[in-house]
Amino acid sequence: MKNNFKYTAFIVLLLLVTYFVFVFLISSKTINNYYQGILMLIMINVMLAVSLNLVTGFLGQLTLGHAGFMAIGAYVSALFTKVSELPDILSFVIALILAGIAAAAAGIIIGIPALRLKGDYIAILTLSAGEIIRGLIIYFDEYTGGSRGMKMIPAYSNFSNVFWIMIITIFVIYSIIHSRHGRAVIAIREDEIAAESVGINIVNYKLFAFCISAFFAGVAGALFAHYNTLLDPNNFDYNYSIEMLIMVVFGGMGSLTGSIVAALGLTALPQILSDFSNYRMLLYSILLIIIMLFKPSGLFGTHEFSIMAIGGLFKGKKSKTKKRGDL
Amino acid sequence: MPLLKTENLGITFGGLKALSDVHVEINEHELVGLIGPNGAGKTTFFNLITGVYTPTEGKIIFDGKLMNGKKNYQFNNIGIARTFQNIRLFKGLTVIENVKTAFHSSMKYSPFSGILKLPSYWKEEKLIHEKAIELLRVFSLENLINENASNLPYGQQRKLEIARALATNPKLLLLDEPAAGMNPSETSELMETIDIIRKRFNITILLIEHDMNLVMGICEKIFVLDYGMIIAKGVPEKIKSNPKVIAAYLGE
């Protein structure tokens, strides 16, 4: 615990350095618009993977509707900023919060029936819920533009705000996992009957996890909308949900750092390989098969990657990863 | 007033009467045994008085409160903790996390202070950490706190499960076959542990057991179940010589 302050200070410093390096690279045009676009997509995918991990990795429920929550966030925020006459920043902040709340509400609505189900059935339910959301967006084309898409969304997202919102998302979910509420969520994953026997209200905590997870998916959707300035309902089909799930599984269910690394790698990889576009899906799938064969629990399993442990490596200590719960 | 009282308690699964007409009274600070042949309904009884099943007839009164219709976790919050016949630990978590998880209901900070790591978060987390270690010390598990629960040997897993149940600060502790699969020396160690926790935590214990040495050795009162009915109750000496009990166990 003593090193805690030092550790936090180090992380904050590292984040600031990363941030300013990128800001410098972007302003000096070393990172051009194309790469900046990939960067934004990476950060949004990190948010999505981390928030999905709360439900899939920590609560242990397989869900396939995350893109649906993202879509709700995207459309709600875009509808708001398009009509809002408030100053840009204020309007964007309100839009982000609205997006989160709308998605969280949807998370609860879908969570309630999902509570009665287990395993594969939850996957089917959430998959169809995601598709229903997309269907509704297409149906109400008066407001959403339907299949033609929604255009002229103000471009409020930039590297700075997306970066810090991503950091906040990671921090909030990390904190939840390391609080008593997170322990309750993890206990449900480990053994529902035992969790109830130690006084944990399973229904509440499942909804809690669904709600928080959907909230951040909604916020990520809002950032996406205001970066892309154009929304097409087909952006949010189940393929995207599956892609997010792959990131979570790839990084390790129950490892936030795993999700971050996987989201980064799996978003960047197809872009880097765009020269070999014929083979990139092949490579992508081979990579997945290799991971599932040799490390079925994902890159990090349930462990967290820790910078302290790398420091320890130089001092000759063995452990490379940090167990959840160590301070 | 008894701590736990069941009146006319019964449950049917489809057409099968698993338990019927069970009257049981357990007073505070008693150590009570529940025995009976396989399939007699002992674990079903545990599941009823922890809210896993809802009784189809009769009443459960705990600490003066009618418990019928309450949910599983509410039984625990009111003061009934249990262990399971086939150990149910949080296997992927460490020893100390298992115990800390069980302190959940006694902690008060909100999700909000958990997220922002407000002082109340640090204060309670520190307190719980110390309490958990103290509790694990009773079971001599304090050196294994960062070990994965699934890596512990069987006997220690049993102990950890009891420690986890105690962490919920119960008034009544239910042990479902705590000595199952243990060798004689582990069993006698367990008997000591049960005695210690009862005195130290000042709680009431109800245990299901097949090991007659253990039951007769430490229980003050025994209930015998057979075919879903209580066929005998009383002090161990009387139970030993009760013809109905002998018939149930050995056949006539």
Coordinates of C-alpha atoms in Angstrom, one line a residue:
Chain A
M1 CA 0.0 0.0 0.0
K2 CA 2.9 2.3 0.7
N3 CA 4.0 2.3 -2.9
N4 CA 0.5 3.1 -4.0
F5 CA 1.0 6.8 -4.1
K6 CA 4.2 6.5 -6.1
Y7 CA 2.6 4.1 -8.4
T8 CA -0.4 6.4 -9.1
A9 CA 1.9 9.3 -9.6
F10 CA 3.9 7.2 -12.1
I11 CA 0.8 6.2 -14.0
V12 CA -0.4 9.8 -14.2
L13 CA 3.0 10.9 -15.4
L14 CA 3.0 8.2 -18.0
L15 CA -0.4 9.2 -19.3
L16 CA 0.5 12.9 -19.5
V17 CA 3.7 12.0 -21.4
T18 CA 1.8 9.8 -23.8
Y19 CA -0.8 12.4 -24.3
F20 CA 1.6 15.2 -25.0
V21 CA 3.7 13.1 -27.3
F22 CA 0.6 12.3 -29.4
V23 CA -0.5 15.9 -29.3
F24 CA 2.9 17.0 -30.5
L25 CA 2.9 14.4 -33.2
I26 CA -0.5 15.4 -34.4
S27 CA 0.1 19.1 -34.4
S28 CA 3.4 18.7 -36.2
K29 CA 1.6 16.6 -38.8
T30 CA 3.8 13.6 -38.2
I31 CA 0.6 11.7 -37.6
N32 CA -1.5 12.5 -40.7
N33 CA -5.3 12.5 -40.8
Y34 CA -5.4 8.9 -41.9
Y35 CA -3.4 7.7 -38.9
Q36 CA -5.3 10.0 -36.6
G37 CA -8.4 8.3 -37.8
I38 CA -7.1 4.9 -36.9
L39 CA -6.0 6.3 -33.5
M40 CA -9.5 7.6 -32.8
L41 CA -11.0 4.2 -33.8
I42 CA -8.5 2.5 -31.5
M43 CA -9.4 4.6 -28.5
I44 CA -13.1 4.1 -29.1
N45 CA -12.6 0.4 -29.4
V46 CA -10.6 0.4 -26.2
M47 CA -13.6 2.0 -24.5
L48 CA -16.0 -0.6 -26.0
A49 CA -13.8 -3.6 -25.1
V50 CA -13.1 -2.4 -21.6
S51 CA -16.8 -1.8 -20.9
L52 CA -17.8 -5.1 -22.5
N53 CA -15.3 -6.8 -20.4
L54 CA -17.2 -5.7 -17.3
V55 CA -20.1 -7.8 -18.3
T56 CA -18.4 -10.6 -20.2
G57 CA -15.2 -11.0 -18.3
F58 CA -16.1 -9.9 -14.8
L59 CA -19.8 -10.7 -14.5
G60 CA -19.3 -13.8 -16.7
Q61 CA -22.3 -13.2 -19.1
L62 CA -21.8 -13.7 -22.8
T63 CA -23.4 -10.7 -24.5
L64 CA -23.5 -9.9 -28.2
G65 CA -25.4 -6.7 -28.2
H66 CA -22.7 -4.1 -27.3
A67 CA -22.9 -2.4 -30.7
G68 CA -26.6 -1.8 -30.0
F69 CA -25.8 0.2 -26.9
M70 CA -23.2 2.1 -28.8
A71 CA -25.7 2.9 -31.5
I72 CA -28.2 4.3 -29.0
G73 CA -25.4 6.5 -27.6
A74 CA -24.4 7.6 -31.1
Y75 CA -27.9 8.5 -32.3
V76 CA -29.1 10.1 -29.1
S77 CA -26.1 12.3 -28.8
A78 CA -26.2 13.2 -32.5
L79 CA -29.9 14.1 -32.4
F80 CA -29.1 16.4 -29.4
T81 CA -26.1 18.2 -30.8
K82 CA -27.8 18.8 -34.2
V83 CA -30.6 20.7 -32.6
S84 CA -28.9 22.1 -29.6
E85 CA -28.0 25.8 -29.7
L86 CA -25.8 25.8 -26.6
P87 CA -22.1 26.5 -26.9
D88 CA -20.2 23.7 -28.5
I89 CA -18.4 22.3 -25.5
L90 CA -21.5 22.4 -23.2
S91 CA -23.6 20.8 -25.9
F92 CA -21.1 18.1 -26.4
V93 CA -20.8 17.3 -22.7
I94 CA -24.6 17.1 -22.3
A95 CA -24.8 14.9 -25.4
L96 CA -22.2 12.5 -24.0
I97 CA -24.0 12.3 -20.7
L98 CA -27.4 11.8 -22.5
A99 CA -25.8 9.1 -24.6
G100 CA -24.6 7.3 -21.6
I101 CA -27.9 7.5 -19.7
A102 CA -29.9 6.4 -22.8
A103 CA -27.7 3.4 -23.3
A104 CA -27.7 2.6 -19.6
A105 CA -31.5 2.6 -19.6
A106 CA -31.4 0.3 -22.6
G107 CA -28.9 -1.8 -20.7
I108 CA -31.4 -2.2 -17.8
I109 CA -34.3 -2.9 -20.1
I110 CA -32.4 -5.7 -21.8
G111 CA -30.8 -6.7 -18.5
I112 CA -34.0 -7.6 -16.8
P113 CA -35.1 -10.4 -19.1
A114 CA -31.4 -11.4 -19.5
L115 CA -31.2 -12.1 -15.8
R116 CA -33.5 -15.1 -16.1
L117 CA -31.2 -16.6 -18.7
K118 CA -27.9 -18.3 -18.7
G119 CA -25.0 -18.7 -21.0
D120 CA -25.9 -19.2 -24.7
Y121 CA -29.4 -17.9 -24.2
I122 CA -28.1 -14.5 -23.0
A123 CA -25.9 -14.4 -26.1
I124 CA -29.0 -14.9 -28.3
L125 CA -31.1 -12.5 -26.4
T126 CA -28.5 -9.7 -26.5
L127 CA -27.7 -10.4 -30.1
S128 CA -31.3 -10.0 -31.1
A129 CA -31.7 -6.9 -28.8
G130 CA -28.8 -5.3 -30.7
E131 CA -30.4 -6.1 -34.0
I132 CA -33.8 -4.7 -32.8
I133 CA -32.1 -1.5 -31.8
R134 CA -30.6 -1.3 -35.3
G135 CA -34.0 -2.1 -36.8
L136 CA -35.7 0.7 -34.8
I137 CA -33.1 3.2 -36.0
I138 CA -33.8 2.3 -39.6
Y139 CA -37.6 2.3 -39.0
F140 CA -37.7 5.8 -37.4
D141 CA -36.0 7.3 -40.5
E142 CA -37.7 10.7 -40.0
Y143 CA -35.4 11.4 -37.1
T144 CA -32.4 9.1 -37.7
G145 CA -32.2 9.2 -41.5
G146 CA -32.8 5.5 -41.5
S147 CA -30.6 3.5 -44.0
R148 CA -29.6 6.7 -45.8
G149 CA -27.7 7.6 -42.7
M150 CA -27.5 10.6 -40.5
K151 CA -25.4 13.4 -41.8
M152 CA -24.0 16.7 -40.8
I153 CA -23.2 15.8 -37.2
P154 CA -20.9 18.5 -35.7
A155 CA -17.3 17.2 -35.4
Y156 CA -16.8 17.7 -31.8
S157 CA -14.6 14.7 -31.1
N158 CA -10.9 15.3 -31.3
F159 CA -7.8 13.4 -30.0
S160 CA -7.8 15.2 -26.7
N161 CA -11.3 14.7 -25.5
V162 CA -11.5 11.1 -26.8
F163 CA -8.2 10.3 -25.1
W164 CA -9.2 11.6 -21.7
I165 CA -12.7 10.1 -21.8
M166 CA -11.1 6.8 -22.6
I167 CA -8.8 7.2 -19.6
I168 CA -11.8 8.1 -17.4
T169 CA -13.7 5.0 -18.7
I170 CA -10.8 2.7 -17.9
F171 CA -10.3 4.3 -14.5
V172 CA -14.0 4.1 -13.5
I173 CA -14.2 0.4 -14.5
Y174 CA -10.9 -0.4 -12.9
S175 CA -12.1 1.3 -9.7
I176 CA -15.4 -0.5 -9.7
I177 CA -13.7 -3.9 -10.1
H178 CA -11.5 -3.1 -7.1
S179 CA -14.3 -2.0 -4.9
R180 CA -16.8 -4.1 -2.9
H181 CA -19.3 -3.8 -5.8
G182 CA -16.8 -5.2 -8.2
R183 CA -16.0 -8.1 -5.8
A184 CA -19.7 -8.8 -5.8
V185 CA -19.8 -8.8 -9.6
I186 CA -16.8 -11.2 -9.8
A187 CA -18.3 -13.4 -7.1
I188 CA -21.4 -13.9 -9.3
R189 CA -19.1 -15.0 -12.2
E190 CA -17.3 -17.4 -9.9
D191 CA -20.3 -19.1 -8.3
E192 CA -23.8 -17.6 -8.2
I193 CA -25.1 -19.8 -5.5
A194 CA -22.1 -19.2 -3.2
A195 CA -22.4 -15.4 -4.0
E196 CA -26.0 -15.4 -2.8
S197 CA -25.1 -17.4 0.2
V198 CA -22.7 -14.7 1.4
G199 CA -25.5 -12.1 1.1
I200 CA -24.9 -10.6 -2.4
N201 CA -28.1 -9.5 -4.2
I202 CA -27.4 -11.1 -7.5
V203 CA -30.2 -9.4 -9.4
N204 CA -29.0 -5.9 -8.4
Y205 CA -25.4 -6.5 -9.2
K206 CA -26.1 -8.1 -12.6
L207 CA -28.2 -5.0 -13.5
F208 CA -25.5 -2.8 -12.1
A209 CA -22.8 -4.3 -14.3
F210 CA -25.1 -4.3 -17.4
C211 CA -26.0 -0.6 -16.7
I212 CA -22.4 0.6 -16.3
S213 CA -21.2 -1.4 -19.3
A214 CA -23.9 0.0 -21.5
F215 CA -23.3 3.5 -20.2
F216 CA -19.7 3.6 -21.5
A217 CA -20.7 1.9 -24.7
G218 CA -23.2 4.8 -25.2
V219 CA -20.5 7.4 -24.5
A220 CA -18.2 5.6 -26.9
G221 CA -20.9 5.7 -29.5
A222 CA -21.4 9.5 -29.0
L223 CA -17.6 10.0 -29.5
F224 CA -17.8 7.9 -32.6
A225 CA -20.8 9.9 -34.0
H226 CA -19.0 13.2 -33.4
Y227 CA -15.8 12.0 -35.0
N228 CA -17.4 10.4 -38.0
T229 CA -20.0 13.1 -38.5
L230 CA -22.0 10.5 -40.4
L231 CA -23.9 7.7 -39.0
D232 CA -25.0 4.6 -40.8
P233 CA -27.1 2.0 -38.9
N234 CA -25.0 -0.7 -40.6
N235 CA -22.0 0.5 -38.6
F236 CA -23.6 -1.1 -35.6
D237 CA -24.6 -4.5 -36.8
Y238 CA -23.8 -7.7 -34.9
N239 CA -20.4 -8.0 -36.7
Y240 CA -19.2 -5.1 -34.7
S241 CA -20.5 -6.7 -31.5
I242 CA -18.7 -9.8 -32.3
E243 CA -15.6 -7.9 -33.1
M244 CA -15.7 -6.3 -29.6
L245 CA -16.3 -9.7 -28.0
I246 CA -13.2 -11.0 -29.9
M247 CA -11.2 -8.2 -28.4
V248 CA -12.3 -9.1 -24.9
V249 CA -11.7 -12.8 -25.4
F250 CA -8.4 -12.2 -27.1
G251 CA -7.1 -10.0 -24.4
G252 CA -8.4 -12.2 -21.6
M253 CA -11.8 -12.2 -20.0
G254 CA -11.4 -10.5 -16.7
S255 CA -8.3 -8.5 -17.7
L256 CA -8.7 -4.8 -18.4
T257 CA -5.2 -4.4 -19.7
G258 CA -5.8 -7.4 -21.9
S259 CA -8.8 -5.7 -23.4
I260 CA -6.8 -2.5 -24.0
V261 CA -3.9 -4.3 -25.7
A262 CA -6.3 -6.5 -27.8
A263 CA -8.4 -3.5 -28.8
L264 CA -5.3 -1.7 -29.9
G265 CA -3.8 -4.6 -31.7
L266 CA -6.9 -5.9 -33.4
T267 CA -8.0 -2.4 -34.6
A268 CA -4.5 -1.5 -35.8
L269 CA -3.7 -4.8 -37.5
P270 CA -6.2 -4.8 -40.3
Q271 CA -5.2 -1.2 -41.1
I272 CA -1.5 -1.9 -41.1
L273 CA -2.2 -4.9 -43.3
S274 CA -4.3 -2.9 -45.7
D275 CA -1.6 -3.4 -48.4
F276 CA -2.3 -7.1 -48.3
S277 CA -6.0 -6.7 -48.1
N278 CA -6.6 -10.1 -49.7
Y279 CA -4.9 -11.8 -46.9
R280 CA -5.7 -9.7 -43.9
M281 CA -8.8 -11.5 -42.8
L282 CA -6.9 -14.7 -43.2
L283 CA -4.1 -13.5 -40.9
Y284 CA -6.6 -12.1 -38.4
S285 CA -8.4 -15.5 -38.1
I286 CA -5.1 -17.4 -37.9
L287 CA -4.0 -15.1 -35.1
L288 CA -7.3 -15.8 -33.3
I289 CA -7.0 -19.6 -33.8
I290 CA -3.4 -19.5 -32.5
I291 CA -4.4 -17.6 -29.3
M292 CA -7.4 -20.0 -28.7
L293 CA -5.2 -23.0 -29.2
F294 CA -2.2 -22.0 -27.1
K295 CA -3.7 -19.6 -24.6
P296 CA -7.5 -20.2 -24.4
S297 CA -7.8 -17.8 -21.5
G298 CA -6.6 -14.9 -23.7
L299 CA -3.4 -13.0 -23.7
F300 CA -3.5 -12.1 -20.1
G301 CA -6.0 -14.5 -18.7
T302 CA -7.5 -12.8 -15.6
H303 CA -4.3 -11.1 -14.8
E304 CA -3.5 -7.5 -15.1
F305 CA -0.4 -6.3 -16.9
S306 CA 1.5 -4.1 -14.5
I307 CA 4.3 -1.7 -15.0
M308 CA 5.5 -2.3 -11.4
A309 CA 6.1 -5.9 -12.4
I310 CA 8.3 -4.8 -15.3
G311 CA 10.2 -2.8 -12.8
G312 CA 10.4 -5.9 -10.7
L313 CA 11.7 -7.8 -13.7
F314 CA 14.8 -5.7 -13.8
K315 CA 15.3 -6.3 -10.1
G316 CA 15.3 -10.0 -10.8
K317 CA 11.8 -10.8 -9.6
K318 CA 9.9 -13.5 -11.4
S319 CA 6.3 -12.4 -11.7
K320 CA 5.4 -10.6 -14.9
T321 CA 1.8 -10.0 -14.1
K322 CA 0.0 -8.7 -11.1
K323 CA -2.8 -10.6 -9.5
R324 CA -6.1 -8.8 -9.3
G325 CA -6.5 -7.3 -5.8
D326 CA -2.9 -6.7 -5.1
L327 CA -2.3 -3.1 -4.3
Chain B
M1 CA -37.1 -17.7 22.5
P2 CA -35.4 -20.1 20.1
L3 CA -33.1 -18.6 17.5
L4 CA -34.4 -20.8 14.7
K5 CA -37.8 -22.4 14.8
T6 CA -39.5 -24.3 12.0
E7 CA -43.2 -25.1 12.3
N8 CA -44.7 -27.8 10.2
L9 CA -42.1 -27.2 7.5
G10 CA -42.3 -29.2 4.3
I11 CA -41.6 -29.1 0.6
T12 CA -42.7 -31.2 -2.3
F13 CA -41.0 -31.5 -5.6
G14 CA -43.6 -32.5 -8.1
G15 CA -45.3 -35.4 -6.4
L16 CA -42.4 -36.2 -4.2
K17 CA -42.6 -35.1 -0.5
A18 CA -39.0 -34.3 0.3
L19 CA -39.7 -33.0 3.7
S20 CA -42.8 -32.9 5.7
D21 CA -43.9 -31.8 9.1
V22 CA -40.5 -30.7 10.4
H23 CA -40.6 -29.1 13.8
V24 CA -37.2 -27.9 14.9
E25 CA -36.1 -25.5 17.6
I26 CA -32.5 -24.3 18.0
N27 CA -31.6 -22.1 20.8
E28 CA -28.8 -19.5 20.9
H29 CA -25.3 -20.8 21.4
E30 CA -26.2 -24.4 20.9
L31 CA -24.3 -26.8 18.7
V32 CA -26.8 -29.0 17.0
G33 CA -26.3 -32.0 14.8
L34 CA -28.6 -33.1 12.0
I35 CA -28.1 -36.7 10.9
G36 CA -29.9 -39.2 8.8
P37 CA -29.3 -41.8 6.0
N38 CA -28.6 -40.7 2.5
G39 CA -31.5 -39.0 0.8
A40 CA -33.3 -38.3 4.1
G41 CA -33.6 -34.6 3.3
K42 CA -30.9 -33.1 5.3
T43 CA -29.5 -30.8 2.6
T44 CA -33.0 -30.0 1.5
F45 CA -33.6 -28.8 5.0
F46 CA -30.5 -26.6 4.8
N47 CA -31.7 -25.3 1.4
L48 CA -35.1 -24.4 3.0
I49 CA -33.6 -22.5 5.9
T50 CA -31.2 -20.6 3.7
G51 CA -33.9 -19.6 1.2
V52 CA -32.6 -21.6 -1.8
Y53 CA -36.0 -23.4 -1.9
T54 CA -39.3 -21.9 -0.9
P55 CA -41.2 -24.1 1.5
T56 CA -44.5 -25.4 0.2
E57 CA -45.9 -25.6 3.7
G58 CA -45.1 -24.5 7.2
K59 CA -43.1 -21.6 8.6
I60 CA -39.5 -20.7 9.2
I61 CA -39.0 -18.3 12.1
F62 CA -35.5 -16.9 12.6
D63 CA -34.7 -14.5 15.5
G64 CA -38.4 -13.8 15.8
K65 CA -38.9 -12.9 12.2
L66 CA -41.0 -14.9 9.7
M67 CA -38.6 -15.8 6.9
N68 CA -41.0 -17.4 4.3
G69 CA -40.7 -15.8 0.9
K70 CA -37.5 -14.0 1.6
K71 CA -34.7 -14.4 -0.9
N72 CA -31.5 -16.4 -0.4
Y73 CA -29.3 -13.3 0.1
Q74 CA -31.8 -11.9 2.6
F75 CA -31.5 -15.0 4.8
N76 CA -27.8 -14.3 4.9
N77 CA -28.2 -10.6 5.7
I78 CA -30.4 -11.5 8.6
G79 CA -27.9 -13.8 10.0
I80 CA -27.8 -17.3 8.5
A81 CA -24.5 -18.4 6.8
R82 CA -23.7 -21.7 5.4
T83 CA -21.1 -24.0 3.8
F84 CA -21.9 -26.5 1.0
Q85 CA -21.6 -30.2 0.8
N86 CA -19.5 -29.9 -2.4
I87 CA -17.3 -27.0 -1.6
R88 CA -18.3 -23.9 -3.3
L89 CA -15.5 -21.4 -3.1
F90 CA -14.8 -18.6 -5.5
K91 CA -12.2 -20.7 -7.1
G92 CA -10.6 -18.2 -9.4
L93 CA -10.0 -15.7 -6.5
T94 CA -7.4 -15.7 -3.9
V95 CA -8.0 -16.8 -0.3
I96 CA -8.3 -13.3 1.0
E97 CA -10.6 -12.1 -1.8
N98 CA -12.9 -15.0 -1.0
V99 CA -13.2 -13.7 2.5
K100 CA -13.4 -10.0 1.6
T101 CA -16.2 -10.8 -0.8
A102 CA -18.2 -12.1 2.1
F103 CA -17.8 -8.9 4.0
H104 CA -19.8 -7.2 1.3
S105 CA -23.0 -6.6 3.3
S106 CA -21.1 -5.2 6.3
M107 CA -19.5 -2.5 4.1
K108 CA -21.3 0.6 3.5
Y109 CA -19.6 2.8 0.9
S110 CA -21.5 3.6 -2.2
P111 CA -20.5 2.8 -5.8
F112 CA -19.8 6.5 -6.1
S113 CA -17.2 6.6 -3.4
G114 CA -15.8 3.3 -4.7
I115 CA -15.3 4.9 -8.1
L116 CA -13.8 8.1 -6.9
K117 CA -11.9 6.3 -4.1
L118 CA -13.1 8.7 -1.4
P119 CA -11.8 8.4 2.1
S120 CA -14.7 6.1 3.1
Y121 CA -13.5 3.6 0.5
W122 CA -9.9 3.5 1.8
K123 CA -11.0 3.4 5.4
E124 CA -13.4 0.5 4.9
E125 CA -11.2 -1.4 2.6
K126 CA -8.3 -1.2 5.1
L127 CA -10.6 -2.3 7.9
I128 CA -11.9 -5.2 5.9
H129 CA -8.4 -6.3 4.9
E130 CA -7.4 -6.4 8.6
K131 CA -10.5 -8.2 9.6
A132 CA -10.1 -10.7 6.9
I133 CA -6.5 -11.5 7.9
E134 CA -7.6 -11.8 11.5
L135 CA -10.3 -14.2 10.5
L136 CA -8.0 -16.3 8.4
R137 CA -5.6 -16.4 11.3
V138 CA -8.2 -18.3 13.3
F139 CA -8.0 -21.0 10.6
S140 CA -4.2 -20.8 10.3
L141 CA -4.6 -19.6 6.7
E142 CA -3.0 -16.3 7.1
N143 CA 0.2 -17.4 5.2
L144 CA -1.8 -18.4 2.2
I145 CA -3.8 -15.2 1.6
N146 CA -2.6 -14.6 -1.9
E147 CA -2.9 -18.2 -2.9
N148 CA -5.6 -19.1 -5.4
A149 CA -8.5 -20.8 -3.5
S150 CA -8.5 -23.7 -6.0
N151 CA -4.8 -24.5 -5.2
L152 CA -5.5 -25.2 -1.5
P153 CA -5.7 -28.8 -0.3
Y154 CA -9.1 -30.1 0.4
G155 CA -9.0 -29.6 4.2
Q156 CA -8.0 -26.0 3.9
Q157 CA -10.7 -25.4 1.3
R158 CA -13.2 -26.5 3.8
K159 CA -11.7 -24.2 6.4
L160 CA -11.7 -21.3 4.0
E161 CA -15.4 -21.9 3.2
I162 CA -16.2 -21.8 6.9
A163 CA -14.1 -18.6 7.2
R164 CA -16.0 -17.1 4.3
A165 CA -19.3 -18.0 6.0
L166 CA -18.2 -16.4 9.2
A167 CA -17.2 -13.2 7.5
T168 CA -20.8 -12.5 6.9
N169 CA -21.2 -12.2 10.6
P170 CA -23.9 -14.8 11.1
K171 CA -25.9 -15.7 14.2
L172 CA -26.4 -19.2 12.9
L173 CA -23.8 -21.1 11.0
L174 CA -24.9 -24.1 9.0
L175 CA -22.2 -26.6 8.1
D176 CA -23.1 -29.2 5.4
E177 CA -20.9 -32.3 6.0
P178 CA -17.8 -30.4 7.0
A179 CA -15.9 -33.6 7.6
A180 CA -16.8 -35.2 4.3
G181 CA -13.7 -36.6 2.6
M182 CA -11.4 -35.9 5.6
N183 CA -9.1 -38.4 7.2
P184 CA -9.4 -39.0 11.0
S185 CA -6.7 -36.6 12.0
E186 CA -8.2 -33.8 9.8
T187 CA -11.6 -34.6 11.3
S188 CA -10.4 -34.2 14.9
E189 CA -8.7 -31.0 13.9
L190 CA -12.0 -29.9 12.4
M191 CA -13.7 -30.7 15.7
E192 CA -11.4 -28.4 17.5
T193 CA -11.9 -25.7 15.0
I194 CA -15.6 -25.9 15.3
D195 CA -15.3 -25.7 19.0
I196 CA -13.0 -22.7 18.8
I197 CA -15.2 -20.7 16.4
R198 CA -18.3 -21.4 18.4
K199 CA -16.7 -19.9 21.5
R200 CA -14.8 -17.2 19.8
F201 CA -17.6 -15.9 17.6
N202 CA -20.3 -16.7 20.1
I203 CA -22.6 -18.2 17.5
T204 CA -25.0 -21.1 17.1
I205 CA -24.0 -24.0 14.8
L206 CA -26.1 -26.5 13.1
L207 CA -24.2 -29.2 11.2
I208 CA -25.0 -32.1 9.0
E209 CA -22.6 -35.0 9.4
H210 CA -22.1 -38.6 8.7
D211 CA -19.1 -39.0 10.9
M212 CA -20.7 -40.3 14.1
N213 CA -17.6 -39.7 16.2
L214 CA -17.7 -36.0 15.2
V215 CA -21.5 -35.7 15.8
M216 CA -21.6 -37.5 19.1
G217 CA -18.4 -35.9 20.2
I218 CA -19.3 -32.3 20.0
C219 CA -23.0 -31.8 19.5
E220 CA -25.3 -31.0 22.4
K221 CA -28.5 -31.9 20.6
I222 CA -29.2 -34.0 17.6
F223 CA -32.0 -34.2 15.1
V224 CA -32.5 -37.4 13.1
L225 CA -34.2 -37.2 9.7
D226 CA -35.4 -40.2 7.8
Y227 CA -37.6 -40.1 4.6
G228 CA -38.2 -36.4 5.1
M229 CA -39.4 -36.6 8.7
I230 CA -37.8 -36.0 12.1
I231 CA -37.8 -39.4 13.7
A232 CA -35.9 -38.5 16.8
K233 CA -34.4 -35.5 18.7
G234 CA -32.4 -35.2 21.9
V235 CA -29.0 -35.5 23.5
P236 CA -26.5 -37.8 21.8
E237 CA -26.7 -40.6 24.4
K238 CA -30.4 -40.9 23.9
I239 CA -30.1 -40.8 20.2
K240 CA -27.5 -43.6 20.2
S241 CA -29.9 -46.0 21.9
N242 CA -33.1 -44.9 20.1
P243 CA -34.5 -48.0 18.4
K244 CA -35.9 -45.9 15.5
V245 CA -32.6 -44.4 14.8
I246 CA -30.9 -47.7 14.9
A247 CA -33.5 -49.1 12.5
A248 CA -33.1 -46.2 10.1
Y249 CA -29.3 -46.6 10.0
L250 CA -28.9 -50.3 10.2
G251 CA -32.2 -51.6 8.9
E252 CA -34.5 -53.8 10.9

